[in-house]
Amino acid sequence: MEFVLQQKVFSLHESFTVKDIDGNALYEVKGKLLSWGHKLTVKDLDGQEVMHVNEKVLSFPTKYTLETADVQEVALHAHITLLRAHYTLETPNGDWDIHGDFVDHNYEMRCGDTTIATVHQKILSWGDCYEISVPNDSDAMLALGVVLAIDCINANKISAKMNGVHAAQSN
């Protein structure tokens, strides 16, 4: 399965549209406007909730939980490394290792020797836009949840850097 995740640019909260490769809408993703930590809900075209992505605010390093109709709750953990970010998604069917360039949104998810998904940032698009390729359709929702969580982690890092710049400028 291949799909595209397009962030809505003019929105007060996190808002994405998930489309198939032909541009047909599949899901809508909405974040809560006022919440402590990121909380995203993914709904199908009928308005049914199909996944929740929640940041565990008081965890170090960063942790998100993903919950779908098929999977009760799985955890995405960030690992502290000196060189590059690395994440692990703990699933009932084995852990997914997530490696790559997260800032430029070019990374892959693997379980052992099996590629679960690849993610590439779409160039020349209005707002953040990611192309996600998932060979096994049954992994698509969790792969989407990982991409959403990593996007939230990147947004937190950018916000922290901007707040540091503003604090330094005001001194």
XYZ file of N, CA, C and O in Angstrom:
684
model
N 0.849 -1.172 0.000
C 0.000 0.000 0.000
C 0.897 1.238 0.000
O 1.885 1.294 0.716
N 0.543 2.192 -0.810
C 1.249 3.461 -0.832
C 0.248 4.565 -0.542
O -0.861 4.559 -1.069
N 0.649 5.491 0.314
C -0.217 6.617 0.579
C 0.613 7.859 0.859
O 1.823 7.791 1.039
N -0.078 9.006 0.876
C 0.553 10.298 1.053
C -0.076 10.966 2.262
O -1.301 11.005 2.395
N 0.768 11.506 3.123
C 0.327 12.227 4.309
C 0.614 13.699 4.070
O 1.771 14.096 3.910
N -0.423 14.523 4.004
C -0.286 15.947 3.697
C -0.755 16.761 4.897
O -1.898 16.643 5.321
N 0.154 17.583 5.441
C -0.218 18.438 6.562
C -0.966 19.651 6.047
O -0.581 20.252 5.036
N -2.035 20.016 6.747
C -2.772 21.222 6.388
C -2.021 22.415 6.959
O -1.716 22.464 8.145
N -1.727 23.376 6.108
C -0.863 24.484 6.479
C -1.566 25.473 7.399
O -1.031 25.864 8.425
N -2.762 25.885 7.082
C -3.459 26.897 7.867
C -4.457 26.231 8.803
O -5.640 26.154 8.532
N -3.938 25.748 9.918
C -4.767 25.073 10.903
C -4.256 25.450 12.288
O -3.050 25.580 12.504
N -5.166 25.629 13.240
C -4.773 25.989 14.601
C -4.207 24.807 15.374
O -3.575 24.981 16.396
N -4.461 23.620 14.907
C -3.934 22.421 15.566
C -3.400 21.491 14.487
O -3.537 21.751 13.303
N -2.753 20.431 14.928
C -2.189 19.484 13.967
C -3.325 18.886 13.151
O -4.309 18.387 13.696
N -3.186 18.950 11.848
C -4.240 18.480 10.963
C -3.599 17.950 9.685
O -2.790 18.635 9.059
N -3.946 16.720 9.328
C -3.385 16.063 8.152
C -4.514 15.402 7.365
O -5.540 15.033 7.925
N -4.266 15.227 6.082
C -5.119 14.391 5.244
C -4.248 13.251 4.729
O -3.123 13.480 4.283
N -4.764 12.033 4.812
C -4.064 10.862 4.281
C -4.791 10.466 2.998
O -6.001 10.257 3.001
N -4.016 10.404 1.908
C -4.590 10.077 0.600
C -3.896 8.863 0.016
O -2.754 8.574 0.361
N -4.580 8.177 -0.893
C -3.910 7.112 -1.628
C -3.038 7.753 -2.696
O -3.023 8.985 -2.856
N -2.305 6.959 -3.408
C -1.341 7.461 -4.382
C -2.019 8.220 -5.532
O -1.406 9.053 -6.197
N -3.332 7.968 -5.746
C -4.078 8.659 -6.802
C -4.702 9.961 -6.319
O -5.397 10.638 -7.080
N -4.507 10.310 -5.035
C -5.033 11.561 -4.504
C -6.394 11.449 -3.842
O -6.991 12.465 -3.475
N -6.913 10.230 -3.693
C -8.210 10.042 -3.048
C -8.035 10.024 -1.531
O -7.166 9.331 -1.004
N -8.873 10.786 -0.824
C -8.787 10.856 0.635
C -9.099 9.501 1.258
O -10.028 8.804 0.832
N -8.303 9.124 2.265
C -8.511 7.886 3.013
C -8.849 8.157 4.475
O -9.735 7.533 5.042
N -8.095 9.083 5.092
C -8.245 9.379 6.518
C -8.032 10.859 6.771
O -7.365 11.544 6.002
N -8.594 11.310 7.885
C -8.339 12.655 8.402
C -7.687 12.503 9.767
O -8.096 11.658 10.573
N -6.676 13.320 10.018
C -5.960 13.288 11.289
C -6.129 14.643 11.943
O -5.872 15.673 11.319
N -6.556 14.638 13.190
C -6.736 15.880 13.937
C -6.038 15.774 15.276
O -6.114 14.742 15.950
N -5.394 16.859 15.659
C -4.785 16.950 16.983
C -5.679 17.766 17.894
O -6.472 18.584 17.427
N -5.554 17.540 19.189
C -6.313 18.335 20.144
C -5.654 19.697 20.277
O -4.434 19.796 20.404
N -6.475 20.738 20.266
C -5.971 22.100 20.309
C -5.303 22.397 21.660
O -4.200 22.906 21.709
N -5.955 22.064 22.732
C -5.407 22.322 24.055
C -5.216 21.004 24.782
O -6.157 20.434 25.322
N -3.991 20.534 24.779
C -3.694 19.298 25.504
C -2.251 19.348 25.971
O -1.427 20.066 25.405
N -1.979 18.593 26.978
C -0.610 18.500 27.469
C 0.025 17.343 26.723
O -0.295 16.181 26.973
N 0.871 17.640 25.775
C 1.437 16.625 24.905
C 0.569 16.456 23.667
O -0.583 16.890 23.620
N 1.149 15.840 22.667
C 0.431 15.617 21.413
C -0.580 14.496 21.569
O -0.273 13.438 22.116
N -1.790 14.730 21.076
C -2.848 13.728 21.056
C -3.537 13.822 19.699
O -4.190 14.815 19.401
N -3.333 12.793 18.882
C -3.897 12.780 17.538
C -4.934 11.681 17.412
O -4.772 10.595 17.979
N -5.978 11.978 16.643
C -7.009 10.986 16.341
C -7.103 10.849 14.832
O -7.182 11.854 14.122
N -7.081 9.610 14.357
C -7.214 9.324 12.935
C -8.621 8.772 12.708
O -9.040 7.830 13.391
N -9.336 9.390 11.760
C -10.699 8.955 11.440
C -10.782 8.562 9.974
O -10.147 9.177 9.117
N -11.596 7.534 9.707
C -11.835 7.153 8.313
C -12.841 8.123 7.701
O -13.306 9.063 8.359
N -13.213 7.896 6.451
C -14.104 8.820 5.748
C -15.521 8.824 6.304
O -16.279 9.764 6.063
N -15.878 7.788 7.069
C -17.196 7.742 7.708
C -17.186 8.414 9.077
O -18.190 8.415 9.773
N -16.043 8.952 9.478
C -15.932 9.618 10.771
C -15.636 8.686 11.934
O -15.645 9.110 13.092
N -15.364 7.407 11.637
C -15.057 6.440 12.689
C -13.598 6.555 13.093
O -12.716 6.603 12.235
N -13.333 6.585 14.395
C -11.962 6.644 14.889
C -11.281 5.304 14.641
O -11.802 4.258 15.029
N -10.118 5.343 13.976
C -9.402 4.110 13.656
C -8.041 4.034 14.342
O -7.438 2.965 14.389
N -7.559 5.180 14.886
C -6.284 5.137 15.588
C -6.138 6.366 16.472
O -6.639 7.447 16.145
N -5.415 6.153 17.586
C -5.032 7.244 18.481
C -3.518 7.224 18.628
O -2.915 6.158 18.780
N -2.909 8.406 18.584
C -1.474 8.577 18.789
C -1.323 9.563 19.939
O -1.787 10.700 19.841
N -0.698 9.113 21.041
C -0.601 9.945 22.236
C 0.829 10.020 22.744
O 1.498 8.998 22.881
N 1.241 11.235 23.047
C 2.563 11.448 23.647
C 2.479 11.193 25.147
O 1.566 11.665 25.817
N 3.432 10.456 25.664
C 3.569 10.258 27.106
C 4.473 11.381 27.601
O 5.696 11.319 27.427
N 3.890 12.396 28.181
C 4.584 13.650 28.439
C 5.739 13.513 29.421
O 6.801 14.070 29.213
N 5.585 12.797 30.475
C 6.618 12.741 31.503
C 7.584 11.581 31.324
O 8.175 11.103 32.285
N 7.773 11.146 30.105
C 8.705 10.043 29.866
C 9.997 10.573 29.258
O 9.995 11.524 28.490
N 11.090 9.948 29.651
C 12.387 10.286 29.069
C 13.141 8.999 28.838
O 13.281 8.202 29.756
N 13.602 8.760 27.621
C 13.427 9.609 26.445
C 11.983 9.567 25.944
O 11.136 8.882 26.506
N 11.750 10.273 24.871
C 10.409 10.441 24.305
C 9.720 9.102 24.075
O 10.324 8.143 23.609
N 8.413 9.080 24.384
C 7.611 7.871 24.177
C 6.221 8.276 23.692
O 5.644 9.236 24.190
N 5.724 7.539 22.704
C 4.364 7.704 22.197
C 3.675 6.349 22.246
O 4.332 5.314 22.112
N 2.360 6.366 22.418
C 1.594 5.132 22.300
C 0.684 5.245 21.086
O 0.179 6.321 20.760
N 0.514 4.109 20.400
C -0.362 4.015 19.239
C -1.402 2.952 19.548
O -1.062 1.877 20.042
N -2.644 3.253 19.232
C -3.716 2.285 19.466
C -4.639 2.269 18.259
O -5.094 3.311 17.803
N -4.867 1.065 17.716
C -5.775 0.897 16.580
C -6.862 -0.100 16.971
O -6.819 -0.681 18.054
N -7.799 -0.315 16.067
C -8.845 -1.301 16.320
C -8.248 -2.710 16.419
O -8.739 -3.546 17.157
N -7.166 -2.961 15.675
C -6.545 -4.283 15.650
C -5.497 -4.481 16.738
O -5.230 -5.604 17.148
N -4.871 -3.402 17.192
C -3.778 -3.487 18.157
C -4.133 -2.636 19.358
O -4.377 -1.429 19.225
N -4.184 -3.245 20.549
C -4.585 -2.528 21.754
C -3.753 -1.288 22.001
O -4.248 -0.198 21.977
N -2.484 -1.455 22.277
C -1.615 -0.308 22.477
C -0.179 -0.764 22.296
O 0.231 -1.764 22.873
N 0.563 -0.035 21.491
C 1.982 -0.319 21.303
C 2.748 0.961 21.601
O 2.199 2.068 21.535
N 4.020 0.803 21.946
C 4.822 1.954 22.356
C 5.934 2.234 21.359
O 6.630 1.317 20.917
N 6.089 3.502 21.026
C 7.196 3.982 20.205
C 8.169 4.674 21.144
O 7.805 5.648 21.810
N 9.396 4.157 21.198
C 10.427 4.695 22.082
C 11.522 5.362 21.271
O 11.977 4.816 20.276
N 11.962 6.523 21.749
C 13.156 7.159 21.194
C 14.355 6.633 21.963
O 14.262 6.337 23.150
N 15.473 6.495 21.270
C 16.722 6.075 21.913
C 17.683 7.252 21.905
O 17.758 7.990 20.929
N 18.402 7.405 22.986
C 19.383 8.473 23.068
C 20.669 7.989 22.414
O 21.242 6.983 22.819
N 21.082 8.700 21.369
C 22.326 8.364 20.671
C 23.095 9.652 20.414
O 22.523 10.742 20.424
N 24.378 9.517 20.187
C 25.204 10.694 19.917
C 25.115 11.157 18.473
O 25.271 12.332 18.176
N 24.884 10.239 17.564
C 24.943 10.590 16.152
C 23.587 10.832 15.518
O 23.338 11.875 14.933
N 22.713 9.862 15.587
C 21.427 9.965 14.897
C 20.319 9.417 15.773
O 20.530 8.505 16.558
N 19.140 9.959 15.566
C 17.972 9.451 16.287
C 17.671 8.028 15.827
O 17.982 7.634 14.700
N 17.087 7.273 16.712
C 16.714 5.889 16.445
C 15.477 5.616 17.282
O 15.389 6.041 18.427
N 14.510 4.925 16.698
C 13.265 4.621 17.404
C 12.978 3.131 17.318
O 13.400 2.451 16.392
N 12.226 2.657 18.299
C 11.743 1.278 18.303
C 10.254 1.292 18.578
O 9.790 1.967 19.509
N 9.500 0.563 17.758
C 8.081 0.357 17.999
C 7.917 -1.066 18.501
O 8.249 -2.024 17.789
N 7.443 -1.204 19.728
C 7.241 -2.526 20.315
C 5.858 -3.029 19.939
O 4.855 -2.462 20.352
N 5.812 -4.081 19.113
C 4.531 -4.647 18.679
C 4.435 -6.095 19.148
O 5.462 -6.723 19.436
N 3.229 -6.646 19.192
C 3.073 -8.050 19.580
C 3.774 -9.014 18.621
O 4.113 -10.126 18.999
N 4.011 -8.584 17.374
C 4.632 -9.450 16.368
C 6.122 -9.193 16.192
O 6.705 -9.611 15.202
N 6.728 -8.485 17.120
C 8.162 -8.189 17.033
C 8.404 -6.696 16.953
O 7.554 -5.933 16.487
N 9.558 -6.288 17.418
C 9.893 -4.866 17.444
C 10.291 -4.361 16.063
O 10.980 -5.043 15.313
N 9.858 -3.146 15.762
C 10.241 -2.474 14.536
C 11.396 -1.527 14.861
O 11.301 -0.727 15.791
N 12.466 -1.606 14.111
C 13.562 -0.653 14.221
C 13.341 0.414 13.168
O 13.101 0.107 11.994
N 13.438 1.671 13.593
C 13.179 2.784 12.688
C 14.449 3.623 12.617
O 14.883 4.183 13.623
N 15.047 3.669 11.429
C 16.326 4.354 11.208
C 16.222 5.243 9.987
O 15.455 4.970 9.078
N 17.036 6.277 9.962
C 17.137 7.116 8.779
C 17.323 8.566 9.145
O 17.739 8.909 10.256
N 16.968 9.426 8.228
C 17.084 10.869 8.399
C 15.695 11.404 8.746
O 14.875 11.644 7.867
N 15.454 11.606 10.039
C 14.122 11.999 10.491
C 13.830 13.470 10.233
O 12.680 13.838 10.022
N 14.863 14.306 10.224
C 14.663 15.729 9.959
C 14.159 15.924 8.530
O 13.238 16.698 8.290
N 14.737 15.199 7.584
C 14.304 15.291 6.187
C 13.225 14.265 5.828
O 12.827 14.157 4.674
N 12.761 13.530 6.811
C 11.690 12.539 6.619
C 12.014 11.529 5.521
O 11.219 11.276 4.623
N 13.194 10.948 5.618
C 13.598 9.860 4.742
C 14.114 8.744 5.641
O 15.258 8.780 6.089
N 13.240 7.788 5.931
C 13.616 6.719 6.849
C 12.842 5.450 6.538
O 11.929 5.464 5.707
N 13.240 4.368 7.209
C 12.540 3.101 6.999
C 12.278 2.413 8.324
O 12.969 2.648 9.321
N 11.263 1.572 8.302
C 10.875 0.759 9.450
C 11.128 -0.694 9.072
O 10.705 -1.137 8.006
N 11.828 -1.406 9.966
C 12.154 -2.810 9.694
C 11.852 -3.656 10.919
O 11.988 -3.202 12.045
N 11.464 -4.874 10.666
C 11.325 -5.886 11.714
C 12.247 -7.031 11.292
O 11.941 -7.762 10.349
N 13.397 -7.109 11.958
C 14.409 -8.069 11.524
C 14.906 -7.681 10.142
O 15.287 -6.542 9.899
N 14.849 -8.625 9.205
C 15.284 -8.367 7.830
C 14.156 -7.890 6.922
O 14.365 -7.654 5.733
N 12.955 -7.767 7.462
C 11.786 -7.409 6.667
C 11.526 -5.905 6.721
O 11.452 -5.319 7.799
N 11.385 -5.298 5.550
C 11.023 -3.884 5.489
C 9.524 -3.754 5.720
O 8.717 -4.326 4.993
N 9.167 -2.989 6.752
C 7.759 -2.743 7.075
C 7.247 -1.554 6.273
O 6.152 -1.590 5.725
N 8.047 -0.471 6.221
C 7.623 0.741 5.506
C 8.829 1.604 5.195
O 9.837 1.561 5.903
N 8.700 2.394 4.137
C 9.683 3.432 3.835
C 8.939 4.760 3.750
O 7.785 4.812 3.302
N 9.614 5.816 4.181
C 9.012 7.144 4.227
C 9.952 8.109 3.525
O 11.165 8.099 3.772
N 9.384 8.940 2.650
C 10.162 9.963 1.950
C 9.368 11.254 1.956
O 8.152 11.238 1.729
N 10.064 12.354 2.214
C 9.405 13.646 2.139
C 9.220 14.002 0.680
O 10.141 13.878 -0.128
N 8.026 14.433 0.356
C 7.724 14.850 -1.008
C 8.237 16.275 -1.199
O 7.902 17.176 -0.429
N 9.065 16.447 -2.192
C 9.672 17.742 -2.457
C 8.692 18.630 -3.225
O 7.841 18.154 -3.969
N 8.830 19.923 -3.055
C 8.006 20.913 -3.758
C 6.521 20.730 -3.485
O 5.690 20.639 -4.387
N 6.175 20.674 -2.207
C 4.765 20.593 -1.844
C 4.456 21.698 -0.844
O 5.338 22.206 -0.150
N 3.203 22.081 -0.784
C 2.751 23.107 0.133
C 2.534 22.460 1.495
O 1.664 21.638 1.668
N 3.381 22.793 2.466
C 3.325 22.168 3.778
C 4.086 20.855 3.750
O 4.616 20.435 2.728
N 4.162 20.221 4.909
C 4.847 18.935 4.985
C 4.015 17.863 4.297
O 2.815 17.753 4.523
N 4.675 17.088 3.455
C 4.006 16.035 2.706
C 4.942 14.834 2.639
O 6.096 14.964 2.240
N 4.455 13.671 3.066
C 5.274 12.468 3.132
C 4.647 11.359 2.306
O 3.443 11.130 2.368
N 5.486 10.660 1.557
C 5.053 9.481 0.820
C 5.453 8.254 1.636
O 6.611 8.127 2.037
N 4.504 7.380 1.873
C 4.727 6.207 2.714
C 4.403 4.966 1.895
O 3.315 4.850 1.329
N 5.357 4.050 1.841
C 5.170 2.799 1.120
C 5.220 1.650 2.126
O 6.207 1.499 2.852
N 4.144 0.860 2.155
C 4.020 -0.251 3.102
C 3.685 -1.516 2.307
O 2.571 -1.648 1.795
N 4.647 -2.453 2.168
C 4.400 -3.655 1.366
C 3.231 -4.513 1.869
O 2.495 -5.069 1.070
N 3.044 -4.617 3.177
C 1.990 -5.446 3.751
C 0.888 -4.526 4.292
O 1.101 -3.797 5.266
N -0.313 -4.579 3.680
C -1.406 -3.694 4.069
C -1.742 -3.761 5.560
O -2.185 -2.778 6.145
N -1.520 -4.904 6.189
C -1.865 -5.037 7.603
C -0.955 -4.183 8.501
O -1.298 -3.938 9.659
N 0.166 -3.706 7.988
C 1.074 -2.851 8.755
C 0.822 -1.364 8.520
O 1.463 -0.517 9.147
N -0.092 -1.033 7.622
C -0.263 0.354 7.177
C -0.662 1.301 8.302
O -0.110 2.405 8.411
N -1.611 0.932 9.147
C -2.065 1.850 10.193
C -0.968 2.136 11.204
O -0.760 3.293 11.592
N -0.257 1.110 11.648
C 0.824 1.354 12.605
C 1.944 2.175 11.968
O 2.517 3.056 12.619
N 2.241 1.915 10.711
C 3.264 2.704 10.017
C 2.838 4.170 9.949
O 3.649 5.075 10.197
N 1.572 4.415 9.658
C 1.049 5.780 9.646
C 1.198 6.408 11.033
O 1.616 7.560 11.160
N 0.881 5.657 12.073
C 1.021 6.166 13.438
C 2.452 6.536 13.770
O 2.706 7.558 14.422
N 3.402 5.738 13.317
C 4.822 6.040 13.548
C 5.192 7.353 12.861
O 5.854 8.212 13.454
N 4.761 7.532 11.621
C 5.073 8.758 10.885
C 4.480 9.971 11.609
O 5.140 11.007 11.762
N 3.250 9.850 12.085
C 2.621 10.952 12.812
C 3.377 11.276 14.095
O 3.617 12.446 14.412
N 3.764 10.239 14.842
C 4.494 10.452 16.094
C 5.846 11.111 15.823
O 6.234 12.055 16.527
N 6.563 10.649 14.808
C 7.869 11.235 14.492
C 7.708 12.683 14.037
O 8.521 13.545 14.379
N 6.633 12.986 13.319
C 6.375 14.367 12.937
C 6.157 15.228 14.181
O 6.657 16.355 14.259
N 5.457 14.716 15.169
C 5.240 15.445 16.426
C 6.561 15.649 17.167
O 6.813 16.728 17.714
N 7.391 14.622 17.194
C 8.705 14.730 17.856
C 9.535 15.817 17.179
O 10.148 16.654 17.854
N 9.544 15.838 15.852
C 10.281 16.873 15.120
C 9.716 18.260 15.408
O 10.462 19.223 15.553
N 8.387 18.373 15.493
C 7.761 19.665 15.801
C 8.178 20.135 17.195
O 8.439 21.329 17.397
N 8.260 19.215 18.155
C 8.713 19.572 19.503
C 10.144 20.091 19.476
O 10.482 21.057 20.155
N 11.006 19.434 18.699
C 12.408 19.859 18.614
C 12.521 21.245 17.984
O 13.285 22.089 18.450
N 11.764 21.488 16.934
C 11.799 22.795 16.268
C 11.282 23.868 17.220
O 11.867 24.945 17.343
N 10.209 23.576 17.929
C 9.646 24.524 18.882
C 10.642 24.838 19.997
O 10.806 25.992 20.390
N 11.325 23.815 20.500
C 12.311 24.021 21.560
C 13.462 24.892 21.065
O 13.937 25.781 21.776
N 13.907 24.662 19.831
C 14.982 25.481 19.268
C 14.530 26.928 19.102
O 15.269 27.860 19.399
N 13.305 27.109 18.599
C 12.788 28.466 18.408
C 12.636 29.184 19.743
O 12.947 30.355 19.858
N 12.157 28.490 20.767
C 12.017 29.105 22.084
C 13.382 29.467 22.651
O 13.520 30.482 23.315
N 14.399 28.644 22.384
C 15.753 28.952 22.823
C 16.308 30.167 22.127
O 16.959 31.012 22.734
N 16.013 30.317 20.843
C 16.466 31.479 20.073
C 15.781 32.740 20.605
O 16.432 33.769 20.832
N 14.465 32.664 20.856
C 13.735 33.825 21.370
C 14.229 34.210 22.758
O 14.355 35.385 23.071
N 14.513 33.228 23.592
C 15.011 33.500 24.940
C 16.377 34.150 24.873
O 16.674 35.100 25.610
N 17.236 33.681 23.978
C 18.581 34.248 23.837
C 18.520 35.676 23.305
O 19.304 36.530 23.711
N 17.579 35.944 22.405
C 17.459 37.289 21.823
C 16.918 38.300 22.836
O 17.207 39.471 22.750
N 16.120 37.851 23.778
C 15.530 38.777 24.748
C 16.484 39.095 25.894
O 16.218 39.979 26.681
N 17.588 38.384 25.999
C 18.557 38.662 27.081
C 19.519 39.746 26.713
O 19.828 40.185 25.760
